N, CA, C and O atoms as a MOPAC input file, in Angstrom:
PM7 MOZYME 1SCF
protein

 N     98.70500 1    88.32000 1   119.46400 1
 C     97.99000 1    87.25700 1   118.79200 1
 C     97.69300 1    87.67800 1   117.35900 1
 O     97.86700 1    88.83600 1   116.97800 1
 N     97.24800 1    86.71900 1   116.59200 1
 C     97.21100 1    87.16200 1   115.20800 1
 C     96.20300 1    87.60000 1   114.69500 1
 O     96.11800 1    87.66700 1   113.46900 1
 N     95.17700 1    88.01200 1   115.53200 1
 C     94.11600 1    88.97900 1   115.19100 1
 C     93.70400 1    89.96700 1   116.18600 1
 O     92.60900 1    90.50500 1   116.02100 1
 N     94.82000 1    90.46500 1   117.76300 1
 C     94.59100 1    91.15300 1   118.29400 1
 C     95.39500 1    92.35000 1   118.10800 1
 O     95.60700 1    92.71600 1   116.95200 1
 N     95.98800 1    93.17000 1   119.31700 1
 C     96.57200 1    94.32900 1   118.97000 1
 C     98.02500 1    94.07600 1   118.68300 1
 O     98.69700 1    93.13100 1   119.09700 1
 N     98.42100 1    95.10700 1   117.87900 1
 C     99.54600 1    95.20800 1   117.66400 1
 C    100.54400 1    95.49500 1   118.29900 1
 O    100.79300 1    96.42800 1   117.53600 1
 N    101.45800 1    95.54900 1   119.10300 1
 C    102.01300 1    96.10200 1   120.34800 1
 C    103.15100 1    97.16800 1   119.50400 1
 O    103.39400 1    98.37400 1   119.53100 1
 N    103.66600 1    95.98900 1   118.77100 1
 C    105.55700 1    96.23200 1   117.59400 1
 C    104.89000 1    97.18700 1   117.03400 1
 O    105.64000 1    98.16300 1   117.03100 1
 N    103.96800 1    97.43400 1   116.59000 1
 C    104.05300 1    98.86700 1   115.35300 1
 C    103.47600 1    99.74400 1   116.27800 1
 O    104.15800 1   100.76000 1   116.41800 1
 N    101.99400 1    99.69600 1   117.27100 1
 C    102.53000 1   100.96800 1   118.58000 1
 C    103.47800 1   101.56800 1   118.76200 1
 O    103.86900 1   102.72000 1   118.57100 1
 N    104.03400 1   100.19300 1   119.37700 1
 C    105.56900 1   101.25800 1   120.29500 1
 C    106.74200 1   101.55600 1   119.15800 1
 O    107.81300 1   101.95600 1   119.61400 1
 N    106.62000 1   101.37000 1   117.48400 1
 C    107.36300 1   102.17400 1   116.33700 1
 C    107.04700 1   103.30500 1   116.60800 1
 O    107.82000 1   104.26200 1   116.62800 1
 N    105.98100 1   103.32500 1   116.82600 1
 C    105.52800 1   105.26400 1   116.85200 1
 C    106.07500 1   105.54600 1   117.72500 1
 O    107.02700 1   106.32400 1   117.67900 1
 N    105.75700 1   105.14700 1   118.50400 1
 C    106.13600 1   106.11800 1   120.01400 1
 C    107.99600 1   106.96800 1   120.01400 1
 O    108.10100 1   108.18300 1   120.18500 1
 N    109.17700 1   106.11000 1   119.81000 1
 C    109.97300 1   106.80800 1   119.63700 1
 C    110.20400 1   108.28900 1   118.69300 1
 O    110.79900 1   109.28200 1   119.11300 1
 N    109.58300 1   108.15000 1   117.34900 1
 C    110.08600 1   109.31500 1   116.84600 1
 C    108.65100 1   110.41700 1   116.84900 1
 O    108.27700 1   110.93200 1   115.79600 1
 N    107.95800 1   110.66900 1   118.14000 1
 C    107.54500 1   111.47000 1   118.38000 1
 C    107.99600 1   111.79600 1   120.73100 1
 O    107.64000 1   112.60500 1   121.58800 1
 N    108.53000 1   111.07100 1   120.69400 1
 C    108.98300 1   111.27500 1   122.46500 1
 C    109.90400 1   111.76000 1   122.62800 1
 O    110.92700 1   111.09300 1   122.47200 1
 N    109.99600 1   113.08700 1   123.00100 1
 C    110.85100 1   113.46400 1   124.14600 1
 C    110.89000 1   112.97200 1   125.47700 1
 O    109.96400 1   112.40500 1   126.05600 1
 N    111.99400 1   113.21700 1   125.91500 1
 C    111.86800 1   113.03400 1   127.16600 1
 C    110.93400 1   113.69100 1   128.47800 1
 O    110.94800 1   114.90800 1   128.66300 1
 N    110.05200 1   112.69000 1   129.44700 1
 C    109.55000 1   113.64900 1   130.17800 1
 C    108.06200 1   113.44800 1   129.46100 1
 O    107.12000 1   114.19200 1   129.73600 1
 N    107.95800 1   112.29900 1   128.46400 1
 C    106.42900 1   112.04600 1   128.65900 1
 C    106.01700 1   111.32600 1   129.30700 1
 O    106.73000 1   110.60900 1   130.00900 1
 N    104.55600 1   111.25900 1   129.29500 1
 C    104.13600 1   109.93700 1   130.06600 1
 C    102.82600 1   109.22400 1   128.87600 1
 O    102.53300 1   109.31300 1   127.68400 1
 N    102.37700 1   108.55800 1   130.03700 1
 C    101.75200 1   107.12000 1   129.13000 1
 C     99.98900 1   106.88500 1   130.38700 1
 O     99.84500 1   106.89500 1   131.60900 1
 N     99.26600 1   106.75200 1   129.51500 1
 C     97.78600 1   106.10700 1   130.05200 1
 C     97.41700 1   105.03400 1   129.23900 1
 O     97.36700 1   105.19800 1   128.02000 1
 N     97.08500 1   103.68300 1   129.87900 1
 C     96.69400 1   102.74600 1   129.02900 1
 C     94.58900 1   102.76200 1   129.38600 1
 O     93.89500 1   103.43200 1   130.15100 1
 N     94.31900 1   101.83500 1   128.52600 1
 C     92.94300 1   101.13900 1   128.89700 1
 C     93.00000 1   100.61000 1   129.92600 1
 O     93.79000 1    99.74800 1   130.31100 1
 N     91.53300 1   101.45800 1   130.83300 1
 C     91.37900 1   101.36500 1   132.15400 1
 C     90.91400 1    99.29100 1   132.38300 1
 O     90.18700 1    98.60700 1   131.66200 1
 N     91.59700 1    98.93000 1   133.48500 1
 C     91.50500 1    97.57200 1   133.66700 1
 C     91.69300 1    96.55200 1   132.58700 1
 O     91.06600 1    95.51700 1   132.36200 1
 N     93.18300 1    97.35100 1   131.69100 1
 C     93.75800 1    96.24300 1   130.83500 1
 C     94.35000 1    94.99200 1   130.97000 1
 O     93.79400 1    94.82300 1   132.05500 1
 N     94.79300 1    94.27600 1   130.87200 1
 C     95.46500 1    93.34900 1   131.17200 1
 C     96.82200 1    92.82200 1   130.42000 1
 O     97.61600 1    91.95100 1   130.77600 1
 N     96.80600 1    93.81500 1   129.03300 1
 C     97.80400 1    93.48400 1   128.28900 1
 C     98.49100 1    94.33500 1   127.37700 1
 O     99.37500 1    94.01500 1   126.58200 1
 N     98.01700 1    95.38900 1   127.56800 1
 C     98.13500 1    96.78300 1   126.90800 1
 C     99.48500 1    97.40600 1   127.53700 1
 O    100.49800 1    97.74900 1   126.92800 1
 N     99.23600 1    97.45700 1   128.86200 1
 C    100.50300 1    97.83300 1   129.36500 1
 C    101.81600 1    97.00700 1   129.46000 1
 O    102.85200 1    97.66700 1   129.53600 1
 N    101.91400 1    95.63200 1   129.46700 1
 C    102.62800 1    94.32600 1   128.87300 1
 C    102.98400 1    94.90200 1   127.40100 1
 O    104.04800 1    95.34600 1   126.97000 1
 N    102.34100 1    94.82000 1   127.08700 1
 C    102.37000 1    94.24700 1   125.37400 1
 C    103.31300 1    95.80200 1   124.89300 1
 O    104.28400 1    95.76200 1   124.13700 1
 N    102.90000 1    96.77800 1   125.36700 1
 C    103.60800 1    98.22000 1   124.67600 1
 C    105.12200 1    98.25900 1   125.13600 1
 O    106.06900 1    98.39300 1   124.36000 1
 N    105.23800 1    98.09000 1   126.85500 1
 C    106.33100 1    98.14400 1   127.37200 1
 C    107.16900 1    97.02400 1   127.06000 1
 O    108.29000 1    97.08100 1   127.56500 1
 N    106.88700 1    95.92700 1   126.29200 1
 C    107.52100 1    94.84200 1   126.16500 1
 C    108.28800 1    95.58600 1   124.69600 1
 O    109.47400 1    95.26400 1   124.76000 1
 N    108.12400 1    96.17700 1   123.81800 1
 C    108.78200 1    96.67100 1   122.34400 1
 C    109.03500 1    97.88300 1   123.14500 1
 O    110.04600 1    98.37700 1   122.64500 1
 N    108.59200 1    98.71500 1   124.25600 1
 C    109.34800 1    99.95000 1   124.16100 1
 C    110.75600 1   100.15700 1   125.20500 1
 O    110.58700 1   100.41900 1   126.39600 1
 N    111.95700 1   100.02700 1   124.69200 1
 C    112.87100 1    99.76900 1   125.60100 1
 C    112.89300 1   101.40100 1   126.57800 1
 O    113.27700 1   101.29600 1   127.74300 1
 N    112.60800 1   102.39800 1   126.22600 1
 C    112.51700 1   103.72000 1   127.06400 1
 C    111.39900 1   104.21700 1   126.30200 1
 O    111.47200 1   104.72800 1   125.18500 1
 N    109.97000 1   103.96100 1   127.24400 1
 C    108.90200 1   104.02500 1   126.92500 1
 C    108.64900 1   105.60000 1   127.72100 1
 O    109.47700 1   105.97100 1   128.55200 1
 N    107.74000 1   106.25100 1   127.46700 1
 C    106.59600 1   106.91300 1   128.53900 1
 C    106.72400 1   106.45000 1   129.39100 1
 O    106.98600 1   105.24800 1   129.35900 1
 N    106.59000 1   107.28600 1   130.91600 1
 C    106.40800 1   107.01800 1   132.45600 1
 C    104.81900 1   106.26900 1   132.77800 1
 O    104.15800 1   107.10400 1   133.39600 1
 N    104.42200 1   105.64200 1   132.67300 1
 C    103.30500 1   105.24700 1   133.59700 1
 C    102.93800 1   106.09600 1   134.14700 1
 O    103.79300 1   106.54100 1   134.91300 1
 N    101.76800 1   106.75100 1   134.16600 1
 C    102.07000 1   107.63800 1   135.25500 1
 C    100.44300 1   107.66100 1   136.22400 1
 O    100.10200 1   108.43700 1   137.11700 1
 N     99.84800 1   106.73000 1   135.73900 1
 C     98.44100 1   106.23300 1   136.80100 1
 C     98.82900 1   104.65000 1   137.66400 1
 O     98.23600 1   104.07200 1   138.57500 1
 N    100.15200 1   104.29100 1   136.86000 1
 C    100.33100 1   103.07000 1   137.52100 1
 C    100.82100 1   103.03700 1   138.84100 1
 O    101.91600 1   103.57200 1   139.01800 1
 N    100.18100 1   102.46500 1   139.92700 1
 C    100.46200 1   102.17300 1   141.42600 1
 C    100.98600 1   101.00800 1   142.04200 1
 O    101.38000 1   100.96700 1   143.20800 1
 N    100.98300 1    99.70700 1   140.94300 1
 C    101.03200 1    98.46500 1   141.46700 1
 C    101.07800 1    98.24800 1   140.04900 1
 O    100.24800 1    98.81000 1   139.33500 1
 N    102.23600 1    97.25600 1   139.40600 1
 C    102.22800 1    96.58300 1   138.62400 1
 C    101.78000 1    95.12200 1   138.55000 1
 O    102.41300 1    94.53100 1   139.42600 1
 N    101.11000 1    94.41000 1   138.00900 1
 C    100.40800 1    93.01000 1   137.44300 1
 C    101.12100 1    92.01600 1   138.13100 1
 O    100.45100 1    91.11200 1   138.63000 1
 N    102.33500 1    91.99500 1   138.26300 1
 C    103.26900 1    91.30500 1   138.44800 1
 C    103.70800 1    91.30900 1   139.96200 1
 O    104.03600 1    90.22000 1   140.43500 1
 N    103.74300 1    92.35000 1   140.71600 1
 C    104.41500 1    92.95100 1   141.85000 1
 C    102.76200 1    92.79100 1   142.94500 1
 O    102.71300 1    92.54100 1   144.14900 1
 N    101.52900 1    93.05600 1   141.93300 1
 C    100.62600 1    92.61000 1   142.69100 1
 C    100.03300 1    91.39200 1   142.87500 1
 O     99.11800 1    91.29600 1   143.69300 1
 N    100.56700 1    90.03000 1   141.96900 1
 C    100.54800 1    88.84500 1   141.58500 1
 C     99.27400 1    88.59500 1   141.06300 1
 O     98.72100 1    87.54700 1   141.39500 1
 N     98.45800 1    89.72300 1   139.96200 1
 C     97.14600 1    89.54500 1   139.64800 1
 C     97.43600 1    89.80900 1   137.90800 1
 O     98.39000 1    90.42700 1   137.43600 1
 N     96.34500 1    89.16400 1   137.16600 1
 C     96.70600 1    90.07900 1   136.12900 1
 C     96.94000 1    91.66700 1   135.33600 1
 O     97.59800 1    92.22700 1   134.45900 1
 N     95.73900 1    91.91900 1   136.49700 1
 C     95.93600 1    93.52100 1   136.18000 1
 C     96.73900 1    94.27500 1   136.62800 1
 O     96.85200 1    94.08100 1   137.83900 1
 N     97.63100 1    95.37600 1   136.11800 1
 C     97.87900 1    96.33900 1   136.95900 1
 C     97.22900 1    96.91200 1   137.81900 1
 O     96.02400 1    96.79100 1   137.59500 1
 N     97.57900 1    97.80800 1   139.20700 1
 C     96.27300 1    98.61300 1   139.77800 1
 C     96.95700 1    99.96400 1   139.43100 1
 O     98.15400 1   100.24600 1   139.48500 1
 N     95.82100 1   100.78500 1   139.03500 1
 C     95.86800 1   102.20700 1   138.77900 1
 C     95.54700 1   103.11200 1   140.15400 1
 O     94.89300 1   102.59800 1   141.06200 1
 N     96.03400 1   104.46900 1   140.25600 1
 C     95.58100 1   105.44400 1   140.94800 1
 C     94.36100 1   106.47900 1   140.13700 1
 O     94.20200 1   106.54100 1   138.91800 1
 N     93.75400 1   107.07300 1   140.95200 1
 C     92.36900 1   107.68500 1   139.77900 1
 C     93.43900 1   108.80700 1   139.10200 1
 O     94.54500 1   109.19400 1   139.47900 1
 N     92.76700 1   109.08600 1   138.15500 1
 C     93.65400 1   110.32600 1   137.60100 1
 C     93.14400 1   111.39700 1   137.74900 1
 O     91.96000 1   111.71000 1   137.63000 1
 N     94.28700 1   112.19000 1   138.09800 1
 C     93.85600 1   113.56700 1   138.78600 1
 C     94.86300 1   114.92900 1   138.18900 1
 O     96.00800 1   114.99100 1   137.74200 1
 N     93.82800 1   115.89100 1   138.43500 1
 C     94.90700 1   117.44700 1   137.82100 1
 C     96.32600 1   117.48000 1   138.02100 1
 O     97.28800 1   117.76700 1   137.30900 1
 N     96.08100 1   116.89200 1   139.84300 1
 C     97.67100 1   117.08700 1   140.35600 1
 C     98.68200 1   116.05800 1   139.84400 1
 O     99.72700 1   116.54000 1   139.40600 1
 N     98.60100 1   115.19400 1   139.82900 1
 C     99.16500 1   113.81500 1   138.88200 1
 C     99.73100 1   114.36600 1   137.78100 1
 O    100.94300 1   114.16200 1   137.71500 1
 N     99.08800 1   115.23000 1   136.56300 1
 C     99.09600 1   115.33000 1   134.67100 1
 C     99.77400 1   116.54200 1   135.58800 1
 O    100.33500 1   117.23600 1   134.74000 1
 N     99.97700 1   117.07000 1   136.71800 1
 C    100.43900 1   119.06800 1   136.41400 1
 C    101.83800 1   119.07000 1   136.33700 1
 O    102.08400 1   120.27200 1   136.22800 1
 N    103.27600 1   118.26800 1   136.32100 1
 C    103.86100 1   118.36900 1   135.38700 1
 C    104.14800 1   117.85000 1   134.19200 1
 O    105.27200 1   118.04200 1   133.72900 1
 N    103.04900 1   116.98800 1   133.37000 1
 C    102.88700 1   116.47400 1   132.64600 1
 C    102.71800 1   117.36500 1   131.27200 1
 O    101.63800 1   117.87700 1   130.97700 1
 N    103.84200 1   117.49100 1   130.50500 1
 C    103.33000 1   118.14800 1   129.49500 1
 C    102.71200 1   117.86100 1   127.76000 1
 O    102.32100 1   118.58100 1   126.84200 1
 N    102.89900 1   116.44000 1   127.97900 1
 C    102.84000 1   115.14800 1   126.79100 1
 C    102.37500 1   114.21700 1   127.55400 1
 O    102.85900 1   113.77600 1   128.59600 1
 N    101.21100 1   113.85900 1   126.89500 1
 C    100.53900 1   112.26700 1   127.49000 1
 C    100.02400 1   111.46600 1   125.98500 1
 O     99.43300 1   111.72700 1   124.93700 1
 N    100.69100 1   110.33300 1   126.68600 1
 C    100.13300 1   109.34100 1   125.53000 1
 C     99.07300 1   108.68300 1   125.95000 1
 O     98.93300 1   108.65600 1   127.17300 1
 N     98.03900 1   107.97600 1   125.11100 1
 C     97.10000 1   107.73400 1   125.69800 1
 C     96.77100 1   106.29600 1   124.63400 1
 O     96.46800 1   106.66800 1   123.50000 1
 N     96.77700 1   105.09200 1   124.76800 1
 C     96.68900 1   103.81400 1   124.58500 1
 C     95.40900 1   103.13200 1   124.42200 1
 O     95.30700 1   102.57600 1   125.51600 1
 N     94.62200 1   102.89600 1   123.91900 1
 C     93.64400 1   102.13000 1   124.50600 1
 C     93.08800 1   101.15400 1   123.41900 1
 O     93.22500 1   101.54200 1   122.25900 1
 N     92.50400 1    99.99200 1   123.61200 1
 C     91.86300 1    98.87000 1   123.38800 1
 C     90.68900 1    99.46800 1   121.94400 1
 O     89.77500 1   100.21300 1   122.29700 1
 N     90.76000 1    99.21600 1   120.88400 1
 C     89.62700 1    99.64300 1   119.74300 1
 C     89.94000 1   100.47500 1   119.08000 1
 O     91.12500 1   100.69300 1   119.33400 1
 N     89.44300 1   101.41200 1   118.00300 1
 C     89.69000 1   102.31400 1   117.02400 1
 C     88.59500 1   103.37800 1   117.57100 1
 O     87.36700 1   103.30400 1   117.62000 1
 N     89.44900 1   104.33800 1   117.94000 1
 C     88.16600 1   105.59300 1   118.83400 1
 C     88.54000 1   106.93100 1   118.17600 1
 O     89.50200 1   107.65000 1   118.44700 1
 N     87.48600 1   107.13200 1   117.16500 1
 C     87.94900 1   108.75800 1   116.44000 1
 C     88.21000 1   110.10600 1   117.42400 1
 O     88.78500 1   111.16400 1   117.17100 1
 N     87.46000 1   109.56300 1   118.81500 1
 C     87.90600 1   110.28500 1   119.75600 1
 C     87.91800 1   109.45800 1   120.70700 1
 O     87.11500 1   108.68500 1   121.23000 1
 N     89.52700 1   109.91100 1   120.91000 1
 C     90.13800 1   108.45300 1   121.80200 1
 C     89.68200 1   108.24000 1   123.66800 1
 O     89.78500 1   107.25700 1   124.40300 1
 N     89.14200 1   109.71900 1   123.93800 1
 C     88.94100 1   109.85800 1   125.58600 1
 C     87.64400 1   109.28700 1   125.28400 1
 O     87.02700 1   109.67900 1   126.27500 1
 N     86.75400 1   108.59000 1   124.55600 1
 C     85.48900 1   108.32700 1   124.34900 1
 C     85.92900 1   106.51400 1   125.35300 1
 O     85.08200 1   105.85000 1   125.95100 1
 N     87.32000 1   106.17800 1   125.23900 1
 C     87.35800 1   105.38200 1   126.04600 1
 C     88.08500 1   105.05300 1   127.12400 1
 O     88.52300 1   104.01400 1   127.61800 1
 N     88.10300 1   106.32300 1   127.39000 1
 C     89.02000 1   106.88200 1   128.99500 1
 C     88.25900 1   108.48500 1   129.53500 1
 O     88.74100 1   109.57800 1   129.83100 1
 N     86.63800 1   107.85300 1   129.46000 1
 C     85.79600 1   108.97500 1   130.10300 1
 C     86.53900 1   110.12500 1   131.11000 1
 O     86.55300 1   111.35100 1   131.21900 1
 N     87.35700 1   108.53700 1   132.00400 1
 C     87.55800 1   109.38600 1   133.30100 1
 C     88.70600 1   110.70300 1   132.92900 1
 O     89.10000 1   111.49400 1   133.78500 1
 N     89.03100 1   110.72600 1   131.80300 1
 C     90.29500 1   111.97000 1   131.69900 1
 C     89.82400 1   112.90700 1   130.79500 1
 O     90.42600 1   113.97200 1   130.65800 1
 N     88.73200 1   112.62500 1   130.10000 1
 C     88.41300 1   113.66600 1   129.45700 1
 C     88.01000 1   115.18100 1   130.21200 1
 O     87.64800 1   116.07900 1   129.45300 1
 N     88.06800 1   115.44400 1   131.58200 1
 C     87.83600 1   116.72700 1   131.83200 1
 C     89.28800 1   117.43900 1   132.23200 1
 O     89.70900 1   118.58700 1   132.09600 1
 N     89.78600 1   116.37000 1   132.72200 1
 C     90.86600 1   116.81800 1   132.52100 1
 C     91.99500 1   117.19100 1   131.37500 1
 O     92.73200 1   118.17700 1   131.38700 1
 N     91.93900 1   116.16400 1   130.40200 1
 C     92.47800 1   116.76100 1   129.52700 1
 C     92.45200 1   117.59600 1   128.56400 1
 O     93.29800 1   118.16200 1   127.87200 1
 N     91.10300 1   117.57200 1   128.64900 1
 C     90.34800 1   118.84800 1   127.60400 1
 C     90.56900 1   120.36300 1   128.24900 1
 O     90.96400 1   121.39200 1   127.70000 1
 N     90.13400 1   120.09200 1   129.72300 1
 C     90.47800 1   121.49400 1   130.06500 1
 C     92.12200 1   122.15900 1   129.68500 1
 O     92.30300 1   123.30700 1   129.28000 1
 N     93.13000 1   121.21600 1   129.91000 1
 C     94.80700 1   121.81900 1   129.45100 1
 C     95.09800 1   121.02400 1   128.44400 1
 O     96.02000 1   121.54100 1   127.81500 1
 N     94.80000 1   120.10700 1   128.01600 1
 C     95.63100 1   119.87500 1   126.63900 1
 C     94.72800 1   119.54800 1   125.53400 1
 O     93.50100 1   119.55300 1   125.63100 1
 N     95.49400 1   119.21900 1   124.32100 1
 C     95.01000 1   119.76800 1   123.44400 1
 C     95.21300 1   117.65900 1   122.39200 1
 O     96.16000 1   116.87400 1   122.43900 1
 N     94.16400 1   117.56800 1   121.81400 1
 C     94.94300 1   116.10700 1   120.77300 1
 C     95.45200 1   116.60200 1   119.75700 1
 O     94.97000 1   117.42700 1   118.98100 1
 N     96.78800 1   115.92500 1   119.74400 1
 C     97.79000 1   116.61000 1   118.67300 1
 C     97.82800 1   115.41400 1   117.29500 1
 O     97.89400 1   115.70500 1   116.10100 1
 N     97.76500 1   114.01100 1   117.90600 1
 C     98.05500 1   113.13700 1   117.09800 1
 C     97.19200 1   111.89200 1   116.88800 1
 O     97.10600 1   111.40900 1   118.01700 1
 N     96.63500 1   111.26200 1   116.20000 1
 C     96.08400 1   110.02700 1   116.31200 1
 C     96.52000 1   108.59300 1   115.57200 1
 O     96.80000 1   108.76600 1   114.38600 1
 N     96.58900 1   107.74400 1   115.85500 1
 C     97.01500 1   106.45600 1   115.05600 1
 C     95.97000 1   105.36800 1   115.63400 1
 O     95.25200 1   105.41100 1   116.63300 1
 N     96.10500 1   104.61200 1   114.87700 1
 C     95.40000 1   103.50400 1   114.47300 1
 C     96.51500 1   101.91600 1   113.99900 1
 O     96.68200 1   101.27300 1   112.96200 1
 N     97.00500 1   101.84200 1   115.28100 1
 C     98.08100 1   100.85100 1   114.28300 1
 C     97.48500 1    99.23100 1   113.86400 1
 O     97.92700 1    98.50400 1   112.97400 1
 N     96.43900 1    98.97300 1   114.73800 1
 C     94.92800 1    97.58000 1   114.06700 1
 C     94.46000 1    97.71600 1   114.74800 1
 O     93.64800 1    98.52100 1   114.29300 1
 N     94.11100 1    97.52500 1   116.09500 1
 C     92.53000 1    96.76300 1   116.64700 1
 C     92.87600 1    97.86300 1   118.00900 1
 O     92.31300 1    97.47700 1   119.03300 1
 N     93.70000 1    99.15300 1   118.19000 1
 C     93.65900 1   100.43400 1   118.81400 1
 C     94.06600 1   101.21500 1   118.69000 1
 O     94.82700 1   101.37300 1   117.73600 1
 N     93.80100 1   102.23000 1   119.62000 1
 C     94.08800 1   103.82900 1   119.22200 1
 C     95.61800 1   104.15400 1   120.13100 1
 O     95.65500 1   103.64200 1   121.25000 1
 N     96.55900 1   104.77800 1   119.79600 1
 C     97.35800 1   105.50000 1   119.96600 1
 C     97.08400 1   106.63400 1   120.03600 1
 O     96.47500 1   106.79900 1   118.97900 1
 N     97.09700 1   107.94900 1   120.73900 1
 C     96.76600 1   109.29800 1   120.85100 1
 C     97.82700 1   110.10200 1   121.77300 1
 O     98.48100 1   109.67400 1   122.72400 1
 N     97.79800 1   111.48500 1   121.16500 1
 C     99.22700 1   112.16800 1   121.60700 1
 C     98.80300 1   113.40700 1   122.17300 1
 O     98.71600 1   114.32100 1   121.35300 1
 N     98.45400 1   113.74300 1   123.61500 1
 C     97.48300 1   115.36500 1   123.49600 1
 C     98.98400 1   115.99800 1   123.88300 1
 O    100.04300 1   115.42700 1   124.13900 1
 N     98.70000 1   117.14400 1   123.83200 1
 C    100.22000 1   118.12100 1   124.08500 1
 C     99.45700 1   119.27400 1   125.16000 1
 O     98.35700 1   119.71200 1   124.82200 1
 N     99.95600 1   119.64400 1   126.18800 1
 C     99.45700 1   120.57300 1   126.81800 1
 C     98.97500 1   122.07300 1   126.59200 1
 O     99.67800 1   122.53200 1   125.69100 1
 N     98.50400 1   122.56600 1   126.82400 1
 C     97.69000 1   123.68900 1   126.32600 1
 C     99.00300 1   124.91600 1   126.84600 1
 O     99.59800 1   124.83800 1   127.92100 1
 N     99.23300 1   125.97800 1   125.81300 1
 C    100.20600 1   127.18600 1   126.43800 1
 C     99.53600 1   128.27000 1   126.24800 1
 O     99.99900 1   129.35200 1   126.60900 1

């Protein structure tokens, strides 16, 4: 929409920083975040809390699994998506901040309008 998020200049970034073998966290109980990114990213990030897609569950939301150590432990790149401009982006994905703080590290931040893009890289 013409004063919400940007999806097209998100998912610009995302290629020339992805290797293969990342994954992806959107805003918890989004409804369009995960639409809107995967719709511009033709080989996006893995989903990797997603259990049920929006579509497959005939609701708007996706359903997520909680996120857990064992989930991110071969995860060595996570992108992390979310809804607003957050100078620290787990400020709106509480639930991963112990986890990701304990092994990884924020490598990157963007701001492409009305959210945050964030890139942590695993801790060596």
């Amino acid at each position: 929409s013409k004063s919400g998020s940007d999806y097209r200049r998100a998912a610009a970034l995302v290629p020339h920083y992805q290797p293969p073998g990342d994954a992806i966290v959107y805003s918890a109980d989004s409804r369009t975040m995960r639409a809107g990114l995967t719709y511009y990213l033709e080989h996006g990030p893995r989903d990797i809390l997603l259990s049920r897609s929006a579509a497959s569950a005939g609701r708007l939301r996706a359903s997520e699994v909680p996120p857990s150590p064992g989930r991110l432990a071969a995860t060595e790149r996570l992108w992390l998506f979310v809804y607003g401009v957050h100078p620290d982006p787990l400020s709106a994905r509480s639930d991963l901040r112990t986890i990701l703080t304990g092994h990884f590290h924020l490598d990157r931040v963007w701001f492409p309008r009305h959210e945050t893009l964030a890139l942590y890289i695993r801790d060596r």
